[in-house]
Coordinates of C-alpha atoms in Angstrom, one line a residue:
Chain A
M1 CA 10.8 -18.8 -20.4
F2 CA 7.7 -20.8 -19.6
L3 CA 8.4 -21.3 -15.8
K4 CA 9.5 -17.8 -15.4
V5 CA 7.2 -15.7 -17.5
R6 CA 4.1 -17.6 -19.1
L7 CA 3.4 -19.6 -16.0
P8 CA 3.3 -17.1 -13.4
I9 CA 0.9 -15.0 -15.9
L10 CA -1.1 -17.7 -16.3
L11 CA -1.7 -18.4 -12.6
T12 CA -2.6 -14.7 -12.1
F13 CA -5.2 -14.8 -15.1
F14 CA -7.1 -17.5 -13.4
A15 CA -6.3 -16.5 -9.7
G16 CA -7.7 -13.0 -10.8
L17 CA -10.8 -13.8 -13.0
I18 CA -11.9 -16.6 -10.4
P19 CA -13.0 -14.2 -7.5
I20 CA -14.5 -11.6 -10.3
V21 CA -16.8 -14.4 -11.6
A22 CA -17.6 -15.9 -8.2
F23 CA -18.9 -12.0 -7.3
F24 CA -21.4 -12.5 -9.6
F25 CA -22.8 -15.9 -8.4
K26 CA -25.1 -16.2 -5.3
D27 CA -23.8 -18.2 -2.4
G28 CA -23.8 -21.8 -2.4
T29 CA -23.1 -21.8 -6.7
P30 CA -21.4 -24.8 -7.0
Y31 CA -17.4 -25.1 -8.0
V32 CA -17.5 -21.3 -8.4
K33 CA -17.8 -20.0 -5.0
T34 CA -15.9 -23.1 -3.7
L35 CA -13.1 -22.5 -5.8
S36 CA -13.1 -18.8 -4.7
S37 CA -12.8 -19.5 -1.0
S38 CA -10.2 -22.3 -1.7
L39 CA -7.9 -19.6 -3.4
E40 CA -8.1 -17.4 -0.5
Q41 CA -6.8 -20.2 1.9
D42 CA -4.2 -21.1 -0.6
M43 CA -3.0 -17.6 0.0
V44 CA -2.9 -17.9 4.0
I45 CA -0.9 -21.3 3.4
V46 CA 1.6 -19.4 0.7
S47 CA 2.0 -16.4 3.4
G48 CA 3.0 -19.1 5.7
F49 CA 5.9 -20.5 4.0
A50 CA 7.1 -17.0 3.2
L51 CA 6.9 -15.9 6.8
L52 CA 9.4 -18.8 7.2
L53 CA 11.2 -17.1 4.6
G54 CA 11.1 -13.9 6.4
V55 CA 12.2 -15.4 9.9
V56 CA 15.2 -16.8 7.9
N57 CA 16.2 -13.5 6.6
V58 CA 15.7 -11.6 10.1
V59 CA 18.2 -14.1 11.8
Q60 CA 20.7 -14.0 8.9
G61 CA 20.4 -10.1 8.7
N62 CA 21.1 -9.7 12.4
V63 CA 23.7 -12.3 12.8
R64 CA 25.7 -10.7 10.1
K65 CA 25.1 -7.2 11.7
I66 CA 26.6 -8.6 15.2
E67 CA 29.5 -10.7 13.4
R68 CA 30.5 -7.1 11.8
R69 CA 29.8 -5.0 14.4
E70 CA 27.9 -2.9 12.4
K71 CA 26.3 0.4 13.9
G72 CA 23.6 -0.4 16.6
W73 CA 24.9 -4.2 16.8
F74 CA 23.7 -4.5 20.3
Y75 CA 20.0 -4.3 19.3
A76 CA 20.4 -7.2 16.8
I77 CA 21.5 -9.3 20.2
V78 CA 18.3 -7.8 21.7
L79 CA 16.1 -8.6 18.8
L80 CA 17.6 -12.2 18.4
A81 CA 17.1 -13.0 22.0
G82 CA 13.4 -11.9 22.0
M83 CA 12.7 -13.7 18.9
A84 CA 14.2 -16.8 20.6
F85 CA 12.3 -16.3 23.9
M86 CA 9.2 -15.9 22.3
G87 CA 9.7 -18.5 19.6
L88 CA 10.5 -21.1 21.8
F89 CA 8.1 -20.7 24.5
G90 CA 5.4 -20.0 21.8
A91 CA 6.4 -23.2 20.2
A92 CA 6.4 -25.2 23.5
G93 CA 3.1 -24.1 24.8
A94 CA 1.4 -24.5 21.5
M95 CA 2.8 -28.2 21.6
R96 CA 2.2 -28.5 25.3
L97 CA 5.4 -29.3 26.3
F98 CA 7.4 -28.8 29.6
G99 CA 3.9 -29.0 31.5
L100 CA 2.9 -25.5 29.7
P101 CA -0.9 -26.0 29.2
G102 CA -0.8 -23.7 26.0
I103 CA 0.2 -20.1 25.3
G104 CA -2.6 -18.3 27.4
M105 CA -2.7 -18.2 31.3
M106 CA -1.9 -21.4 33.6
A107 CA -4.5 -23.0 35.8
D108 CA -3.5 -20.8 38.7
G109 CA -4.1 -17.6 37.1
R110 CA -0.3 -16.9 36.3
P111 CA 0.7 -16.2 32.7
T112 CA 2.8 -18.6 30.7
P113 CA 6.1 -17.3 29.6
F114 CA 4.9 -16.6 26.1
Q115 CA 1.7 -14.8 27.6
W116 CA 4.2 -12.9 30.0
G117 CA 6.3 -11.9 27.4
S118 CA 3.1 -10.5 25.1
L119 CA 1.3 -8.7 28.1
Y120 CA 4.6 -7.3 29.9
L121 CA 7.0 -6.6 27.1
F122 CA 5.4 -6.7 23.8
T123 CA 2.2 -4.8 24.2
P124 CA 3.4 -1.7 26.1
L125 CA 6.1 -1.6 23.3
Q126 CA 3.3 -1.5 20.7
A127 CA 1.1 1.0 23.0
T128 CA 4.3 3.2 23.3
M129 CA 4.6 3.5 19.4
F130 CA 1.1 4.1 19.1
A131 CA 1.0 6.6 21.6
L132 CA 3.8 8.7 20.0
L133 CA 0.9 9.3 17.3
A134 CA -0.4 11.9 19.4
F135 CA 2.9 14.4 19.4
Y136 CA 3.4 13.5 15.7
I137 CA 0.1 14.8 15.0
A138 CA 0.5 17.9 16.9
S139 CA 3.9 18.8 15.2
A140 CA 2.4 18.0 11.9
A141 CA -0.6 20.3 12.4
F142 CA 1.7 22.9 13.7
R143 CA 3.5 22.6 10.3
A144 CA 0.1 22.4 8.3
F145 CA -1.4 25.2 9.8
R146 CA 1.0 27.9 9.6
I147 CA -0.3 30.8 7.5
R148 CA 1.8 31.0 4.1
N149 CA -0.6 31.4 1.2
V150 CA -4.5 31.3 0.7
E151 CA -4.8 27.7 0.9
A152 CA -2.9 27.3 4.0
T153 CA -5.2 30.1 5.7
I154 CA -8.3 28.5 4.4
L155 CA -7.0 25.2 6.0
L156 CA -6.7 26.6 9.2
V157 CA -10.0 28.3 9.4
A158 CA -11.7 25.2 8.5
A159 CA -9.4 23.2 11.0
V160 CA -10.4 25.9 13.8
F161 CA -13.9 25.5 13.2
V162 CA -14.0 21.7 13.2
M163 CA -12.0 21.5 16.2
L164 CA -14.2 24.0 18.0
G165 CA -17.2 22.1 16.8
R166 CA -15.8 18.7 18.4
I167 CA -15.3 19.8 21.9
P168 CA -18.0 20.3 24.4
I169 CA -17.8 23.9 24.8
G170 CA -18.0 24.7 21.3
E171 CA -20.3 22.0 20.1
P172 CA -23.6 24.1 20.6
L173 CA -22.1 27.0 18.3
F174 CA -19.8 25.3 16.0
G175 CA -21.3 21.7 16.0
P176 CA -23.7 22.4 13.0
I177 CA -20.9 24.2 10.9
T178 CA -18.5 21.3 11.7
E179 CA -21.0 18.6 10.8
W180 CA -21.6 20.9 7.3
M181 CA -17.8 21.0 6.6
M182 CA -17.3 17.4 7.3
Q183 CA -20.2 16.0 5.2
V184 CA -20.3 18.5 2.3
P185 CA -17.1 19.7 1.1
N186 CA -14.7 17.1 2.9
G187 CA -17.3 14.6 2.0
A188 CA -17.2 15.5 -1.9
A189 CA -13.6 15.7 -2.0
Q190 CA -13.4 12.2 -0.4
R191 CA -15.7 10.8 -2.6
G192 CA -13.6 12.1 -5.7
I193 CA -10.5 10.4 -4.5
I194 CA -12.4 7.1 -3.4
I195 CA -13.9 6.9 -7.1
G196 CA -10.7 7.7 -8.9
A197 CA -9.1 5.2 -6.5
A198 CA -11.5 2.6 -6.8
L199 CA -11.1 2.7 -10.7
G200 CA -7.6 3.1 -10.8
A201 CA -7.4 -0.1 -8.6
A202 CA -9.8 -1.9 -11.4
S203 CA -7.7 -0.6 -14.0
L204 CA -4.6 -2.0 -12.4
S205 CA -6.4 -5.4 -11.7
L206 CA -7.0 -5.5 -15.4
R207 CA -3.7 -4.7 -16.5
V208 CA -2.1 -7.4 -13.9
I209 CA -4.8 -10.0 -15.3
L210 CA -4.1 -9.4 -18.7
G211 CA -0.4 -9.9 -18.1
I212 CA 0.2 -5.9 -19.3
E213 CA 1.7 -5.0 -15.7
R214 CA 4.2 -7.3 -15.2
S215 CA 6.8 -5.4 -12.7
Y216 CA 5.6 -7.5 -9.6
L217 CA 7.1 -10.5 -11.0
G218 CA 10.1 -8.5 -12.0
L219 CA 9.7 -8.7 -15.4
D220 CA 9.5 -6.0 -18.0
K221 CA 7.5 -5.6 -21.3
S222 CA 10.1 -6.8 -23.3
E223 CA 10.1 -10.5 -21.4
Chain B
M1 CA -29.2 -18.2 -14.7
E2 CA -30.7 -19.7 -11.4
Y3 CA -27.0 -19.0 -9.8
F4 CA -26.4 -15.2 -11.1
D5 CA -27.0 -13.0 -8.4
S6 CA -29.3 -10.4 -10.2
S7 CA -28.9 -7.7 -7.6
R8 CA -25.3 -7.4 -8.9
L9 CA -26.5 -6.5 -12.7
N10 CA -25.5 -3.1 -11.7
A11 CA -21.7 -3.7 -11.1
L12 CA -21.7 -6.5 -14.2
V13 CA -22.7 -3.5 -16.4
L14 CA -19.9 -1.1 -15.0
L15 CA -17.3 -3.9 -15.6
V16 CA -18.2 -4.5 -19.0
L17 CA -18.4 -0.8 -19.6
F18 CA -15.0 -0.6 -18.1
C19 CA -13.5 -3.3 -19.7
V20 CA -14.4 -2.1 -23.1
F21 CA -13.0 1.2 -22.6
V22 CA -9.7 0.2 -21.3
L23 CA -9.4 -2.5 -24.0
A24 CA -10.3 0.1 -26.8
F25 CA -7.9 2.5 -25.7
I26 CA -5.1 -0.4 -25.4
Q27 CA -5.9 -1.2 -28.8
R28 CA -5.8 2.6 -30.0
A29 CA -2.5 2.8 -28.1
R30 CA -0.9 -0.2 -29.8
S31 CA -1.8 0.9 -33.0
G32 CA 0.2 4.1 -32.6
G33 CA -2.3 6.2 -31.2
N34 CA -1.1 9.5 -29.3
L35 CA -2.6 9.2 -25.8
F36 CA -1.9 12.3 -23.4
I37 CA -1.4 11.6 -19.5
R38 CA -1.3 14.7 -17.3
R39 CA 2.2 15.4 -15.6
I40 CA 2.0 13.8 -12.2
A41 CA 4.7 16.1 -10.2
G42 CA 5.5 13.2 -7.7
L43 CA 6.8 10.4 -10.0
N44 CA 8.8 13.3 -11.9
A45 CA 10.6 13.9 -8.4
I46 CA 11.8 10.3 -8.4
E47 CA 14.9 10.9 -10.5
E48 CA 15.6 14.1 -8.5
A49 CA 15.3 12.6 -5.1
V50 CA 17.7 9.5 -6.4
G51 CA 20.1 11.9 -7.8
R52 CA 20.6 13.9 -4.6
A53 CA 20.7 10.8 -2.5
T54 CA 23.7 9.7 -4.9
E55 CA 25.7 12.9 -4.5
L56 CA 25.0 13.2 -0.7
G57 CA 26.4 9.5 -0.6
K58 CA 23.5 8.4 1.5
K59 CA 21.1 5.7 0.9
V60 CA 17.5 5.5 -0.6
L61 CA 14.9 4.4 1.7
Y62 CA 12.0 2.7 0.0
V63 CA 9.0 1.6 2.4
P64 CA 6.6 -0.6 0.1
G65 CA 3.5 -0.2 2.6
I66 CA 2.4 -2.9 5.3
M67 CA 0.0 -5.0 3.1
S68 CA 0.5 -8.3 1.3
I69 CA 0.7 -8.7 -2.4
D70 CA -2.7 -9.3 -2.6
E71 CA -3.5 -5.4 -2.0
N72 CA -3.5 -3.4 -5.2
Q73 CA -1.7 -0.8 -3.8
T74 CA 1.3 -3.2 -3.1
I75 CA 1.7 -4.1 -6.7
A76 CA 1.5 -0.6 -7.7
S77 CA 4.2 0.3 -5.4
L78 CA 6.4 -2.5 -6.4
A79 CA 6.1 -0.9 -9.8
V80 CA 7.4 2.3 -8.6
L81 CA 9.9 0.3 -6.7
S82 CA 11.1 -1.5 -9.7
H83 CA 11.7 2.3 -11.4
V84 CA 13.4 3.5 -8.1
A85 CA 15.7 0.3 -8.5
G86 CA 16.6 0.8 -11.8
L87 CA 17.6 4.6 -11.2
T88 CA 20.0 3.4 -7.7
A89 CA 21.2 0.6 -10.1
R90 CA 22.3 3.3 -12.9
Y91 CA 23.3 6.0 -10.2
G92 CA 25.2 3.7 -8.0
A93 CA 23.2 4.7 -5.1
E94 CA 22.6 2.4 -1.8
L95 CA 19.1 1.0 -1.5
D96 CA 17.1 -0.1 1.4
V97 CA 13.9 -1.8 1.3
P98 CA 12.4 -3.1 4.8
N99 CA 9.4 -5.3 4.5
K100 CA 6.7 -5.9 7.0
D101 CA 4.7 -8.6 4.7
P102 CA 6.4 -12.2 4.0
L103 CA 4.8 -12.1 0.3
T104 CA 5.5 -8.6 -0.6
F105 CA 9.3 -9.1 1.0
A106 CA 9.7 -12.1 -1.8
S107 CA 8.2 -10.1 -4.7
A108 CA 10.0 -7.0 -3.6
R109 CA 13.4 -8.8 -3.6
E110 CA 12.5 -10.4 -7.1
T111 CA 11.9 -7.1 -8.5
V112 CA 14.8 -5.2 -7.1
K113 CA 17.0 -7.9 -8.4
E114 CA 15.4 -7.8 -11.8
A115 CA 15.6 -4.0 -12.2
Y116 CA 19.7 -3.9 -11.1
L117 CA 19.8 -6.7 -14.0
H118 CA 18.1 -4.9 -16.5
A119 CA 20.0 -1.8 -15.5
G120 CA 22.9 -3.8 -16.5
R121 CA 24.4 -3.6 -12.7
P122 CA 24.0 -7.1 -11.1
D123 CA 27.3 -6.7 -9.7
L124 CA 25.9 -3.8 -7.4
Y125 CA 22.8 -5.7 -6.2
S126 CA 23.1 -7.5 -2.9
D127 CA 20.3 -9.6 -1.0
T128 CA 20.8 -7.2 2.2
M129 CA 19.0 -4.5 0.3
V130 CA 15.7 -6.0 0.4
H131 CA 15.1 -7.5 3.9
Y132 CA 12.4 -8.8 6.3
V133 CA 11.7 -7.0 9.5
T134 CA 8.8 -8.2 11.3
Y135 CA 5.1 -8.9 11.0
D136 CA 3.9 -6.5 13.7
Q137 CA 2.8 -3.0 12.6
F138 CA 4.3 -1.2 15.3
A139 CA 7.5 -3.1 15.6
Y140 CA 8.1 -2.6 12.1
T141 CA 7.4 1.1 12.4
A142 CA 10.0 1.6 15.2
A143 CA 12.6 -0.4 13.2
V144 CA 12.1 1.6 10.0
S145 CA 11.9 4.9 12.2
G146 CA 15.0 3.7 13.8
T147 CA 16.9 3.4 10.1
M148 CA 15.6 7.0 9.5
V149 CA 17.2 8.5 12.8
R150 CA 20.2 6.6 12.9
E151 CA 21.4 6.4 9.1
K152 CA 19.7 9.5 7.8
P153 CA 18.5 8.2 4.3
A154 CA 18.8 11.3 1.8
A155 CA 15.3 10.2 0.2
N156 CA 12.3 8.4 1.5
F157 CA 9.5 6.6 -0.2
L158 CA 6.5 5.7 1.3
I159 CA 4.4 4.1 -1.2
G160 CA 1.7 1.6 -0.7
S161 CA -0.7 0.7 1.6
F162 CA -0.4 2.7 5.2
Y163 CA -2.7 2.7 8.2
A164 CA -1.6 4.4 11.6
E165 CA 2.2 4.1 10.9
S166 CA 1.7 6.6 8.3
L167 CA 2.5 9.7 10.2
L168 CA 5.1 8.1 12.6
L169 CA 7.1 7.3 9.4
A170 CA 6.5 10.3 7.3
E171 CA 7.2 12.9 10.4
T172 CA 10.4 10.8 11.7
G173 CA 11.6 10.9 7.8
Q174 CA 10.5 15.1 7.9
A175 CA 12.5 15.5 11.0
S176 CA 15.8 13.8 9.5
G177 CA 15.8 16.2 6.5
A178 CA 15.1 13.5 3.8
I179 CA 13.4 14.5 0.6
Q180 CA 10.0 12.3 1.0
I181 CA 7.9 11.0 -1.9
A182 CA 4.7 9.3 -0.4
G183 CA 1.7 7.9 -2.5
T184 CA -1.4 5.8 -1.0
A185 CA -5.0 5.4 -1.6
E186 CA -6.1 5.1 2.0
V187 CA -8.0 8.1 2.0
A188 CA -7.5 8.5 6.0
Q189 CA -3.8 8.7 5.7
L190 CA -3.4 10.8 2.7
P191 CA -3.6 14.1 4.9
F192 CA -0.9 12.8 7.1
F193 CA 1.2 12.6 4.0
V194 CA 0.5 16.0 2.3
C195 CA 1.6 17.5 5.5
A196 CA 4.9 15.5 6.4
C197 CA 6.0 14.8 2.7
D198 CA 7.5 16.8 -0.2
Y199 CA 5.4 15.0 -2.7
T200 CA 2.2 12.9 -2.4
L201 CA 0.6 10.2 -4.9
I202 CA -3.0 10.6 -4.3
G203 CA -5.2 7.6 -4.7
E204 CA -5.5 7.0 -8.5
E205 CA -2.0 8.6 -9.2
L206 CA -0.4 5.6 -7.3
Y207 CA -2.3 3.2 -9.5
A208 CA -1.1 4.9 -12.5
A209 CA 2.3 5.2 -11.5
G210 CA 3.6 1.9 -13.1
A211 CA 2.2 3.1 -16.5
Y212 CA 3.2 7.0 -16.3
L213 CA 6.9 5.5 -15.5
S214 CA 7.4 2.8 -18.1
R215 CA 5.4 4.8 -21.0
E216 CA 4.4 1.4 -22.5
P217 CA 1.4 2.4 -24.7
A218 CA -0.7 -0.5 -23.7
M219 CA -0.1 0.7 -19.8
L220 CA -1.2 3.9 -21.0
G221 CA -4.2 3.1 -23.0
S222 CA -5.4 1.5 -19.8
I223 CA -5.4 4.5 -17.8
K224 CA -7.1 6.7 -20.9
G225 CA -9.9 3.8 -20.4
Q226 CA -10.1 4.4 -16.8
D227 CA -10.5 8.0 -17.4
W228 CA -13.1 7.5 -19.9
T229 CA -15.2 4.9 -17.3
K230 CA -14.6 7.8 -14.7
A231 CA -16.2 10.5 -16.9
A232 CA -19.1 7.9 -17.6
V233 CA -19.2 7.5 -13.8
A234 CA -19.5 11.2 -13.3
L235 CA -22.0 11.5 -15.8
V236 CA -24.1 8.9 -14.3
I237 CA -23.9 10.3 -10.9
V238 CA -25.1 14.0 -12.5
L239 CA -27.8 12.4 -14.2
G240 CA -28.8 10.2 -11.1
A241 CA -29.2 13.3 -9.0
I242 CA -31.1 15.0 -11.7
F243 CA -33.6 12.3 -11.9
E244 CA -33.9 11.8 -8.3
S245 CA -34.4 15.7 -7.7
I246 CA -37.4 15.6 -10.4
H247 CA -38.8 12.2 -9.7
I248 CA -38.1 10.6 -12.8
F249 CA -37.0 6.7 -12.9
P250 CA -37.6 6.5 -9.1
G251 CA -36.0 2.8 -9.2
L252 CA -33.0 4.1 -10.9
K253 CA -31.4 5.3 -7.5
S254 CA -31.6 1.8 -5.9
W255 CA -30.5 0.3 -9.2
I256 CA -27.1 2.2 -9.4
G257 CA -26.4 1.0 -5.7
I258 CA -27.1 4.5 -3.9
N259 CA -29.0 4.5 -0.8

């Protein structure tokens, strides 16, 4: 009971309280600020160990998929091969093994295998995913701007003004209207959401620090 | 007092006021006081979404955002995950929780495991339900989108902290025909979720989700305390605008932190 319930709640209490107390002290205050920043560093260390757990889980999950010939098992081979390639060359480069000068470029300007994989495989794939966003925005906008009711019509009219105000040909005429719409009605709505969310976050933090909210530990109120 | 940062006295006053409100309402709730919390459509629809997935014999996909456990939205998301996992355990629906952050992954696994235990169905729990994908944002998006397209889950939950991947996930889910419940406090991502999802928990609704779903008096008390603090903040804003307009208390604006 102590290890599973009380100790995590006590740790959460102190880990949550220290940064709050540190916030009200000046930089250079002994103990408080040091303790607060060391907590942040500890978080990075714990994350590192958890990442190892994640890697093991990825390997286990994908090996299982290949063994059982589950749907899309071929992609699991690609994933494991990619992970092995980047992992091995990344580790070898970082430890300067096999004549590799690091994980960046070689002395003659050629990329190391890790850098090659990063530049010519990983980055283009990332860019492809991000570029898809433009098409998704178009399809979401089409659905949102269909005139179905009064609210959708207001949204459509506002969107047309903002879009016209943001292009060179429409800026002289619609620019000031766009700015007003973004600063006043849009700004007011956003501030309302931000204030509510900030207080909601503070309320949740208080519940977590006081041990009232325990679901993130997998516990319910009875424990 | 030489170490105290006096420029943050305003924040300390608000913090003390907030704690007083929250603790007072928690005390009131514990002593049996009746606290009204408005209906949140997105949270009421969770059972319907899980029920639909069960009837169709398809899986429930739960995406807990892309941030770590030190992000409040992730903690709020895990509270909702606990409820969703409890429902999938009761109904016998399949649950899939892909993770981007390793710490969130560890917490999510523990949350789901305990939810199945509390629901009395530990036999239905499997470690493969909560799995790690990758630490890269767009690789994670590609993996989750692929799951949506290939396996066509009947219900998608996109609850937590999201950035550029929000619309990619929500639109893919919309195209796959799933019922979608989203929730985030990232203001820039909210319009995308509103456009592409059936229900959206907006900002504070996400943080209130754990309390709303558990119906625990102490948790509900904290929501009530939060509402009173919001009322106090609104009053200060209105008074600040009036005082500034008629030039009374000229130092007040800078003291409350408005530039």
